[in-house]
XYZ file of C-alpha atoms in Angstrom:
507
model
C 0.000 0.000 0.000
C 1.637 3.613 -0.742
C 2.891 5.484 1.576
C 0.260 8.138 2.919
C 3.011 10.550 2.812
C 3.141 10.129 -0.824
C -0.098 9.906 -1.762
C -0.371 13.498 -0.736
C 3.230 14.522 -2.456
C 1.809 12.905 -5.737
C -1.691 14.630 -5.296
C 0.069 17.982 -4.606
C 2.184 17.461 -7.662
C -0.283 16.537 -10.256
C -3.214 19.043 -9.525
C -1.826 21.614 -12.155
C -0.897 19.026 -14.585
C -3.295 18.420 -17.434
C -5.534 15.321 -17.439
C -4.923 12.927 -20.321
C -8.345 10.601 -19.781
C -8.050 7.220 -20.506
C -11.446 5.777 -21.320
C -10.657 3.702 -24.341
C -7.345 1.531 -23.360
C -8.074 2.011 -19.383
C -4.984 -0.208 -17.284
C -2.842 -0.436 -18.636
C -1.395 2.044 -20.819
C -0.339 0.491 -24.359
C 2.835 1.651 -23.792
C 3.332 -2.156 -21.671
C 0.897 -4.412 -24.738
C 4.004 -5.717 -26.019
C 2.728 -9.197 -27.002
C 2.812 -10.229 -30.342
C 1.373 -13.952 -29.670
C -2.125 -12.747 -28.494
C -3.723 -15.844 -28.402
C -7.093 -15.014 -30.093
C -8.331 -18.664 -30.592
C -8.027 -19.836 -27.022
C -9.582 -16.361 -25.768
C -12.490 -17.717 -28.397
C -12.232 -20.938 -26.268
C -12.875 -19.458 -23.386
C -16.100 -17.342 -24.674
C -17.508 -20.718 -25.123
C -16.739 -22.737 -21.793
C -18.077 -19.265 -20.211
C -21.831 -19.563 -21.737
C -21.327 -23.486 -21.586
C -20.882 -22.693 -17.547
C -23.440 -20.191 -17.818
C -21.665 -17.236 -17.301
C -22.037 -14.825 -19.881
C -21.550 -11.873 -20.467
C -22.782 -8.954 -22.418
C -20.214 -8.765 -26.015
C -20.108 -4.736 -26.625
C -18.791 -4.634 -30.338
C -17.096 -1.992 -32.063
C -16.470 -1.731 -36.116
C -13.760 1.301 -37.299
C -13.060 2.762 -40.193
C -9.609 4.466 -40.636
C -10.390 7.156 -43.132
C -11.040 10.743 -41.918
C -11.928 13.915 -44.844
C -8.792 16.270 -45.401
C -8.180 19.640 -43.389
C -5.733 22.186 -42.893
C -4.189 21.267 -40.295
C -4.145 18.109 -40.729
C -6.365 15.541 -38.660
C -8.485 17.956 -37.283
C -5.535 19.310 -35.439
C -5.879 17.835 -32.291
C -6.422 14.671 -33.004
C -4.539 11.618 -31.738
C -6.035 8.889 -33.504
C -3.970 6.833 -36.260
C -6.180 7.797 -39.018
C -5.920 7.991 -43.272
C -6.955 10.252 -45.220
C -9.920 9.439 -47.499
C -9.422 8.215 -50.688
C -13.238 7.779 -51.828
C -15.965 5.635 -51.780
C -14.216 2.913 -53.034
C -11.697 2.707 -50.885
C -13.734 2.564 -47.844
C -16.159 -0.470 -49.283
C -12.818 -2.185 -49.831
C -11.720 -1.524 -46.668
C -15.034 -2.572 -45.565
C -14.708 -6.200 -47.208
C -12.029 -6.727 -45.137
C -13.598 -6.439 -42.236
C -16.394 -8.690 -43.146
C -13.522 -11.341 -43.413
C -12.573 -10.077 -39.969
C -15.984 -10.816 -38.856
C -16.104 -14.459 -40.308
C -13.032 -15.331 -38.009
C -15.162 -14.265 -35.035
C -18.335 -16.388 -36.081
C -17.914 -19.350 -33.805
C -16.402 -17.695 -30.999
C -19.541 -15.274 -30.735
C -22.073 -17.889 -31.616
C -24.791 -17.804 -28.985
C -23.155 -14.421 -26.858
C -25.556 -11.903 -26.074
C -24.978 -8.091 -27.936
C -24.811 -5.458 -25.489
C -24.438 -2.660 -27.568
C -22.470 -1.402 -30.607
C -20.503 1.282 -31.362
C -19.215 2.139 -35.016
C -16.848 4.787 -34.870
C -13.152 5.234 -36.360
C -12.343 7.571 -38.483
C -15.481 8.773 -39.418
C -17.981 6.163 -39.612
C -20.698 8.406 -41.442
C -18.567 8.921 -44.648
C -20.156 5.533 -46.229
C -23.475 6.084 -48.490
C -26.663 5.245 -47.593
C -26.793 1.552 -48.754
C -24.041 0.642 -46.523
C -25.535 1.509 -43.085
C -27.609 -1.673 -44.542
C -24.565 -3.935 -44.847
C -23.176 -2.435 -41.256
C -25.949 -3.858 -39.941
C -26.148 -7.241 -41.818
C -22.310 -7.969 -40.597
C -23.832 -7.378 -36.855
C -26.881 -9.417 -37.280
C -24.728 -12.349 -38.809
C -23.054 -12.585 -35.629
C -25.760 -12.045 -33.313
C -28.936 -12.736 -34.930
C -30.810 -12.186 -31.742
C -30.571 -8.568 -30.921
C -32.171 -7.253 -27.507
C -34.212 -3.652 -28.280
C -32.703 -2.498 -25.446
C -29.181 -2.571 -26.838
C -27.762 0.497 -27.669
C -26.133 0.842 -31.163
C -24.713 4.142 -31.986
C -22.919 5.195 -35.537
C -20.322 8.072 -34.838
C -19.712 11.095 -37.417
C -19.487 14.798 -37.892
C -22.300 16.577 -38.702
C -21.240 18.219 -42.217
C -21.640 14.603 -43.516
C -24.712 13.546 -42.361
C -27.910 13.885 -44.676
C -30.904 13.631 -44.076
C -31.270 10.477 -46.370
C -28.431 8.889 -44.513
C -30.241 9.575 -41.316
C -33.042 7.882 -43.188
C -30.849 4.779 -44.051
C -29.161 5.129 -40.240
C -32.555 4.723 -38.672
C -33.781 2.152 -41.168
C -30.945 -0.297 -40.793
C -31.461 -0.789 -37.172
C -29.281 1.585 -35.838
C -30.978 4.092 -32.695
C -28.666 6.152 -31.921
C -26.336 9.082 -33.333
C -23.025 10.101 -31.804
C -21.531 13.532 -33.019
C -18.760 15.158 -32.460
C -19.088 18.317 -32.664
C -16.040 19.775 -30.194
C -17.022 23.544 -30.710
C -20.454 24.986 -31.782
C -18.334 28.494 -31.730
C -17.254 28.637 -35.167
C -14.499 30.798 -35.239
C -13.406 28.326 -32.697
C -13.773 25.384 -34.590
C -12.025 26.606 -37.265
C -8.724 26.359 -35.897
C -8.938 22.831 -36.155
C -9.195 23.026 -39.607
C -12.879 21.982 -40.000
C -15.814 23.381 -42.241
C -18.313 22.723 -40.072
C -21.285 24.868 -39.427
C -23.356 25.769 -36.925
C -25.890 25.467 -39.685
C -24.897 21.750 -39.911
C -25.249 20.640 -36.312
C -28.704 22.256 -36.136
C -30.058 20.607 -39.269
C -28.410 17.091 -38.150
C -30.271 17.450 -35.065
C -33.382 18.340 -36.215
C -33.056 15.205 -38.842
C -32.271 13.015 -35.775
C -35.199 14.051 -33.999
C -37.501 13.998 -36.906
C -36.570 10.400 -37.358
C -36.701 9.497 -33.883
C -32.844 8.448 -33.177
C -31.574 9.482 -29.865
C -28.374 12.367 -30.277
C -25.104 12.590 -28.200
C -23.383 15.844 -28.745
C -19.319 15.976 -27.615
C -18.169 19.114 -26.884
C -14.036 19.740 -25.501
C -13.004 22.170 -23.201
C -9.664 23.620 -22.803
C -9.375 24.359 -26.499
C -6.717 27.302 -27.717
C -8.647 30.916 -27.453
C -11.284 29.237 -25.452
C -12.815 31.295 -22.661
C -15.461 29.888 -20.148
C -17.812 32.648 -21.704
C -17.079 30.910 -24.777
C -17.705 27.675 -23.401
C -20.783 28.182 -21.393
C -21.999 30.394 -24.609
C -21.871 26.670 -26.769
C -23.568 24.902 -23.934
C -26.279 27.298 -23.385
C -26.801 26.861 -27.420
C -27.022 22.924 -26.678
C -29.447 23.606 -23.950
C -31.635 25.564 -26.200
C -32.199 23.229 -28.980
C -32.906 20.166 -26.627
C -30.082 17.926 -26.682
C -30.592 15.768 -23.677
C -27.087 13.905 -24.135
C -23.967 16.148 -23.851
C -20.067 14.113 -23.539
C -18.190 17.257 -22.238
C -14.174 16.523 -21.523
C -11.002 18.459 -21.513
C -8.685 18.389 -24.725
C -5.896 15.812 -24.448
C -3.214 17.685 -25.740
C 0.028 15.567 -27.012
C 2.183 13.918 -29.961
C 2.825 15.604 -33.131
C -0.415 17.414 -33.740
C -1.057 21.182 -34.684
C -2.470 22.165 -31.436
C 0.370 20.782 -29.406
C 3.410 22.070 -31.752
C 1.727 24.968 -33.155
C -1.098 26.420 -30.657
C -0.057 24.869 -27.042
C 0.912 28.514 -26.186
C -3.076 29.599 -27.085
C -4.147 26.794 -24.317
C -5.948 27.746 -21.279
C -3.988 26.156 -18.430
C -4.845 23.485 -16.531
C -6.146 25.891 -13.332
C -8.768 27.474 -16.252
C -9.787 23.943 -17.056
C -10.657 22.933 -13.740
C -12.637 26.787 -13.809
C -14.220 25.686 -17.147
C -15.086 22.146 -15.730
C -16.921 23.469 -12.617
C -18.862 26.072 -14.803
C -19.928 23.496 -16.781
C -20.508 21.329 -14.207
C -22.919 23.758 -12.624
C -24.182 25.656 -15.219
C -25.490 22.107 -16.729
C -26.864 20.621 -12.937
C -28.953 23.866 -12.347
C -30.292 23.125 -16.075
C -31.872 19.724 -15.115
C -28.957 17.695 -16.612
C -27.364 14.828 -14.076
C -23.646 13.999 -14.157
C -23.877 10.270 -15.198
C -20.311 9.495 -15.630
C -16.726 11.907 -15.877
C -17.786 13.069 -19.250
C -21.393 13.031 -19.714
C -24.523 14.735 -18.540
C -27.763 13.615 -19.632
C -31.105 15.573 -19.229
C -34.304 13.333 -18.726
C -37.053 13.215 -21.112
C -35.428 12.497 -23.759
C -38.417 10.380 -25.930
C -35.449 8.799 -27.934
C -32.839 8.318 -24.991
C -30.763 5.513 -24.565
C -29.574 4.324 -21.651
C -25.720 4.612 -22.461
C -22.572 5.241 -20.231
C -19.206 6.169 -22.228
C -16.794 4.476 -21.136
C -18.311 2.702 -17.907
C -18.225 -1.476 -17.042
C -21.042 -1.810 -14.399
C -20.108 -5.384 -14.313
C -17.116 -5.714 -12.127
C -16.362 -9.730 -12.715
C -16.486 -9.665 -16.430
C -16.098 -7.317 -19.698
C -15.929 -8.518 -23.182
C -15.315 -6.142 -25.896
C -14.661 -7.112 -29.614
C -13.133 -4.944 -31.490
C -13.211 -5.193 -35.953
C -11.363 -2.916 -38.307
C -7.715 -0.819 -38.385
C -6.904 -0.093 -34.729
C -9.400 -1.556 -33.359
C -9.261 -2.497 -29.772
C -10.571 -5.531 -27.966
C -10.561 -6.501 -23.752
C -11.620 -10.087 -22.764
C -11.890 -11.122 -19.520
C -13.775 -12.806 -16.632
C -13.612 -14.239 -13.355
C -15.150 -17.393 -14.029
C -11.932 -18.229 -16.240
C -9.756 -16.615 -13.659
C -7.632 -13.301 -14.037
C -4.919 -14.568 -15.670
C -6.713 -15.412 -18.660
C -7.935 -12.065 -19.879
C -6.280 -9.563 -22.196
C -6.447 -6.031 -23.882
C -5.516 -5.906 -27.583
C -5.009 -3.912 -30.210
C -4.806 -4.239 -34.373
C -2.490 -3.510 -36.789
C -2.087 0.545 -36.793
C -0.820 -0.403 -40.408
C -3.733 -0.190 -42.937
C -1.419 -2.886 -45.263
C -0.911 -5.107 -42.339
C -4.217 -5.062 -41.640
C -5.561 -6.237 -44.960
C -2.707 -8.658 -45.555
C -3.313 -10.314 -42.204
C -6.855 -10.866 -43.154
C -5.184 -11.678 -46.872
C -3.836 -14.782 -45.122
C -6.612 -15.489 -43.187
C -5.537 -14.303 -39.595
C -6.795 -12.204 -36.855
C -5.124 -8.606 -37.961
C -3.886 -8.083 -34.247
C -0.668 -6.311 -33.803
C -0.148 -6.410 -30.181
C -1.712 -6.778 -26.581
C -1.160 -7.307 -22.915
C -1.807 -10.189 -20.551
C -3.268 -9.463 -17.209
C -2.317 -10.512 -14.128
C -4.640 -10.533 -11.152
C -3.949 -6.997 -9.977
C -3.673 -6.005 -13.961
C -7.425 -7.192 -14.351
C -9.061 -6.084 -10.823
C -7.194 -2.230 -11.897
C -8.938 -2.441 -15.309
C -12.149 -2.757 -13.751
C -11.826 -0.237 -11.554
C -10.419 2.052 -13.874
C -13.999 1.436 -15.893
C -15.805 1.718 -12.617
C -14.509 5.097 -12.017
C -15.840 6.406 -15.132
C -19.297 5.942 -13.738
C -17.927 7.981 -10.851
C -18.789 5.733 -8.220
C -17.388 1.705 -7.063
C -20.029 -0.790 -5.245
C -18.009 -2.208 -2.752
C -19.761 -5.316 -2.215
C -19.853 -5.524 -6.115
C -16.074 -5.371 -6.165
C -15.846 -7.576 -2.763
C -18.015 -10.469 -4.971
C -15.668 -9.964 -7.764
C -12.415 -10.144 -6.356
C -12.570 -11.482 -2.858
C -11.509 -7.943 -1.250
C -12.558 -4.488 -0.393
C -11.621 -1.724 -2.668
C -11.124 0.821 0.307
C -9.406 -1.590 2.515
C -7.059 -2.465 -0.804
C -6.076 1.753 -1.370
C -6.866 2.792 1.938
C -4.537 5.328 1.970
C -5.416 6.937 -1.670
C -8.902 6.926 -0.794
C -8.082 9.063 2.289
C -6.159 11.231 0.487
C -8.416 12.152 -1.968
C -10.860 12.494 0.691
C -8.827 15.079 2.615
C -8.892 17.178 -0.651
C -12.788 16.634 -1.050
C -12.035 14.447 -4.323
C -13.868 11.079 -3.025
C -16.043 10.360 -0.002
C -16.354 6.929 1.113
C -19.492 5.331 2.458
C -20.534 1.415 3.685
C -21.944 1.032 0.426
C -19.242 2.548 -2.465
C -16.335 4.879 -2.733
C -17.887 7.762 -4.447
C -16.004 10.805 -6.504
C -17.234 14.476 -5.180
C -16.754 17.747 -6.233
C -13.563 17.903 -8.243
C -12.874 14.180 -8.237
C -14.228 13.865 -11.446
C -12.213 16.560 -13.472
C -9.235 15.000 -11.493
C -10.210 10.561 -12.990
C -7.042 10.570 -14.790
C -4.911 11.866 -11.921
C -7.051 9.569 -9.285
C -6.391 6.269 -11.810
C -3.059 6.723 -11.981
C -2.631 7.157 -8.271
C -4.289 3.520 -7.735
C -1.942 2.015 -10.107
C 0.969 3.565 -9.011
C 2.543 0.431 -7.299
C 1.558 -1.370 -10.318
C 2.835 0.722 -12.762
C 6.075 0.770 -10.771
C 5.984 -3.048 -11.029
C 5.278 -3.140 -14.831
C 8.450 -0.786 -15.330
C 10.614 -3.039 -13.472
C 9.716 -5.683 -15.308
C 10.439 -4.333 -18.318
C 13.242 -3.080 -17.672
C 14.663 -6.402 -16.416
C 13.646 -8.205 -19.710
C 15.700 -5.617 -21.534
C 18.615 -6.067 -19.725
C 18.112 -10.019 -20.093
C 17.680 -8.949 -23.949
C 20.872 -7.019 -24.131
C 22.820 -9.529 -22.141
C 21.728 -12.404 -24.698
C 23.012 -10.421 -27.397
C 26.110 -9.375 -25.746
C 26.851 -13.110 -25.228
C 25.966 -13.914 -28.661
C 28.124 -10.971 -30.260
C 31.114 -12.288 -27.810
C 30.823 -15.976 -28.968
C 30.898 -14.315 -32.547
C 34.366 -13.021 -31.593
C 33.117 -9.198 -31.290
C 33.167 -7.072 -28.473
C 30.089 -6.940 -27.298
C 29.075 -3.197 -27.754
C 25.725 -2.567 -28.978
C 22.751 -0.192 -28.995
C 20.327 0.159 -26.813
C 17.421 -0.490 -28.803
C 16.254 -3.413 -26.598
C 15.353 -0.821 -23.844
C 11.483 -0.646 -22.494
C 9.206 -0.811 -25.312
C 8.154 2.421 -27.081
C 5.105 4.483 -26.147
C 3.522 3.386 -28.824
C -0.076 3.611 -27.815
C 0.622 6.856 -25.953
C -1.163 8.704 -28.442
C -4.063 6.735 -28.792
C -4.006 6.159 -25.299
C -5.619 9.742 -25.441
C -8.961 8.284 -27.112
C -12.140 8.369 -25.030
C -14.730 1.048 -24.472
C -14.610 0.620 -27.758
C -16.534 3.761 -27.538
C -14.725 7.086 -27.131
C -15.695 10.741 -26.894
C -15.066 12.914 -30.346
C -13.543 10.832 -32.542
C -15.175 11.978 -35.276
């Protein structure tokens, strides 16, 4: 358990630091998936003694596209995603064949699961033409023929490229429910990410998804360059007014080699007029009837098309199953029925070419992934917990045999001391700033962990370079070499930006 003395330190430290939110790789970071041997058939194995032992769970699927429309700058400027730039129509239904041959290798593992929900994002999942939204669907029905109404399946895209006959073919293919990403209704704003959007566009794709009865998430991002909170609270008052009951509302994650952090990073409000532009928002949107439902997203009731949808959030702490189809897609399997050491997080090929020549060969396109250990899996839980803001003890208790405040006493009662978390009987709860602060309070529960993982790594590298020293000395040379064998690359540190298979603003 940390030290209580430097639970504080690392609190103090890390309150001005900006908040880099990790809903779509949770624990760990992909810096540590450094397997290439996933083991994709026995994890399909597993799916099947689970329902055999009656102990399913619910399969949230995800289907990306990689292609994103040109601006200047490029990729929307802040964007962290490994994206390509669209070539055309005929491009993307190619692309699109290949991950119906992605979805064949999955047909037997996911025979009989249940669908929780669906998410097709990317990229920018509304750049296909009406007819496709058809054959979206037909690839999800072939592997679960038996879809619940309940289950939530959303399409992601930005609203210049919706129409209303697409919303007409998005509706009519099964799909209820519209994601858009719309990061700044200010349009002066907006345009210094290089995007031609309108406000004219968001109003009319609004008004299309509420004429056709689909339920509408709006994401907004604070912290953008030039942003003010009178700026921000002007864009959500604008929400407010045209009815948009479902508003995903996060700061920017600023990083790698895009515009906004090499070009703009001195036009950034700090991370102090963040947390100022988080409580306004905060507060502005509780006194308008919306409730905070998870870190990022407020939802108003009444919504006659709502869906009952949590970015981000695992409610079930003893199992998660998330398949993930298409370039840079990620997939997590686990559950405690199998026991810890059996689950994984995975990601594929970040290489479009690899992608389709893995598929060429008839393989599961996976590039990499990570093997949990017990205290790997019970952190990637909680991590997803979190994100609903609040952790049932005697849910997590069931799950892993322990108590999550007895297991980070002392971080819990740290947090507490700055009003970040208060702890009752029945769940460990965050409060006030807590939930501007998720990244920071994740981090802090996986310190030891983390500290663990680098050791590790570090260890196989030396093991690494002492092989090859050996081998260049029984070679007859003198054993200098590089140190490219060190810890492996941050790889995923830029997608480890990405707000489940579902993230906020993609699009």
């Amino acid at each position: 358990m940390l030290d209580a003395g430097f639970v504080h330190t690392y609190i103090d430290t890390h309150l001005e630091q900006r908040q880099v939110n990790k809903i779509q790789h949770g624990f760990p970071s992909p810096r540590y998936w450094s397997r290439t041997d996933v083991p994709v058939e026995e994890i399909a194995e597993d799916r099947r003694r689970i329902r055999a032992a009656g102990r399913d769970s619910f399969v949230n699927f995800y289907v990306g596209v990689p292609y994103c429309i040109q601006t200047d700058p490029g990729k929307c400027g802040y964007c962290l995603f490994p994206v390509e730039e669209f070539q055309g129509n005929a491009a993307l239904e190619n692309y699109f064949g290949y991950v119906e041959r992605e979805a064949d290798l999955y047909r037997q593992a996911l025979s009989g699961a249940t669908l929780g929900a669906v998410y097709f994002g990317g990229g920018t999942s509304n750049l296909y033409k009406e007819p496709m939204y058809h054959r979206l669907m037909d690839l999800v029905r072939g592997l679960f023929p038996d879809i619940a109404p309940g289950a939530d399946i959303t399409l992601e895209g930005i609203p210049q490229l919706f129409s209303r006959a697409k919303m007409q073919a998005i509706k009519d293919s099964g799909m209820n429910r519209v994601s858009m990403g719309i990061q700044q209704v200010d349009e002066r704003l907006n345009k210094l990410s290089g995007r031609k959007q309108t406000t004219r566009h968001v109003v009319q794709s609004l008004e299309w998804a509420r004429e056709l009865g689909l339920a509408a998430n709006v994401d907004l991002i604070f912290g953008w360059p030039q942003q003010t909170v009178g700026t921000m609270l002007k864009d959500l008052e604008t929400l407010v007014s045209w009815n948009v009951y479902d508003i995903t509302h996060y700061e920017l994650n600023v990083g790698g080699p895009t515009d906004f952090a090499l070009n703009r990073f001195h036009e950034l409000p700090s991370t102090l007029a963040n947390l100022e532009m988080y409580r306004a928002s905060r507060d502005f949107l509780t006194d308008q009837g919306y409730e905070q439902i998870t870190a990022y997203n407020f939802r108003k009731p009444g919504d006659p098309a709502g869906r009952g949808y949590e970015e981000g959030v695992n409610r079930f702490l003893d199992s998660m199953d998330t398949v993930g189809l298409g370039y840079a897609a990620v997939s997590f399997f686990g559950n405690s029925a199998i026991g810890t050491d059996r689950s994984w997080s995975f990601i594929n090929h970040l290489s479009l070419p690899r992608y389709k020549q893995a598929l060429e060969e008839g393989r599961f396109p996976v590039e990499r992934g990570f093997s949990h250990e017990a205290a790997d899996w019970r952190l990637a839980m909680l991590f997803r917990s979190l994100f609903g803001l609040t952790v049932n003890r005697a849910d997590y208790r069931a799950a892993f045999g322990t108590d999550v405040y007895e297991e980070f006493a002392t971080v819990w009662d740290g947090l507490g001391e700055y009003g970040f978390v208060e702890v009752s009987d029945a769940e460990v709860r965050l409060v006030g700033d807590g939930p501007f602060y998720t990244p920071m309070v994740q981090a802090l529960l996986a310190e030891e962990r983390y500290r663990a993982l680098r050791e590790r790594e570090t260890q196989a590298a030396q093991a690494r370079r002492a092989a090859r020293r050996a081998r260049r000395t029984g070679n007859g040379q003198d054993g200098a070499g590089t140190e490219d064998d060190a810890a492996p690359a941050d790889t995923g540190a830029a997608a480890d930006a990405e707000a489940a298979a579902a993230s906020p603003a993609r699009g």
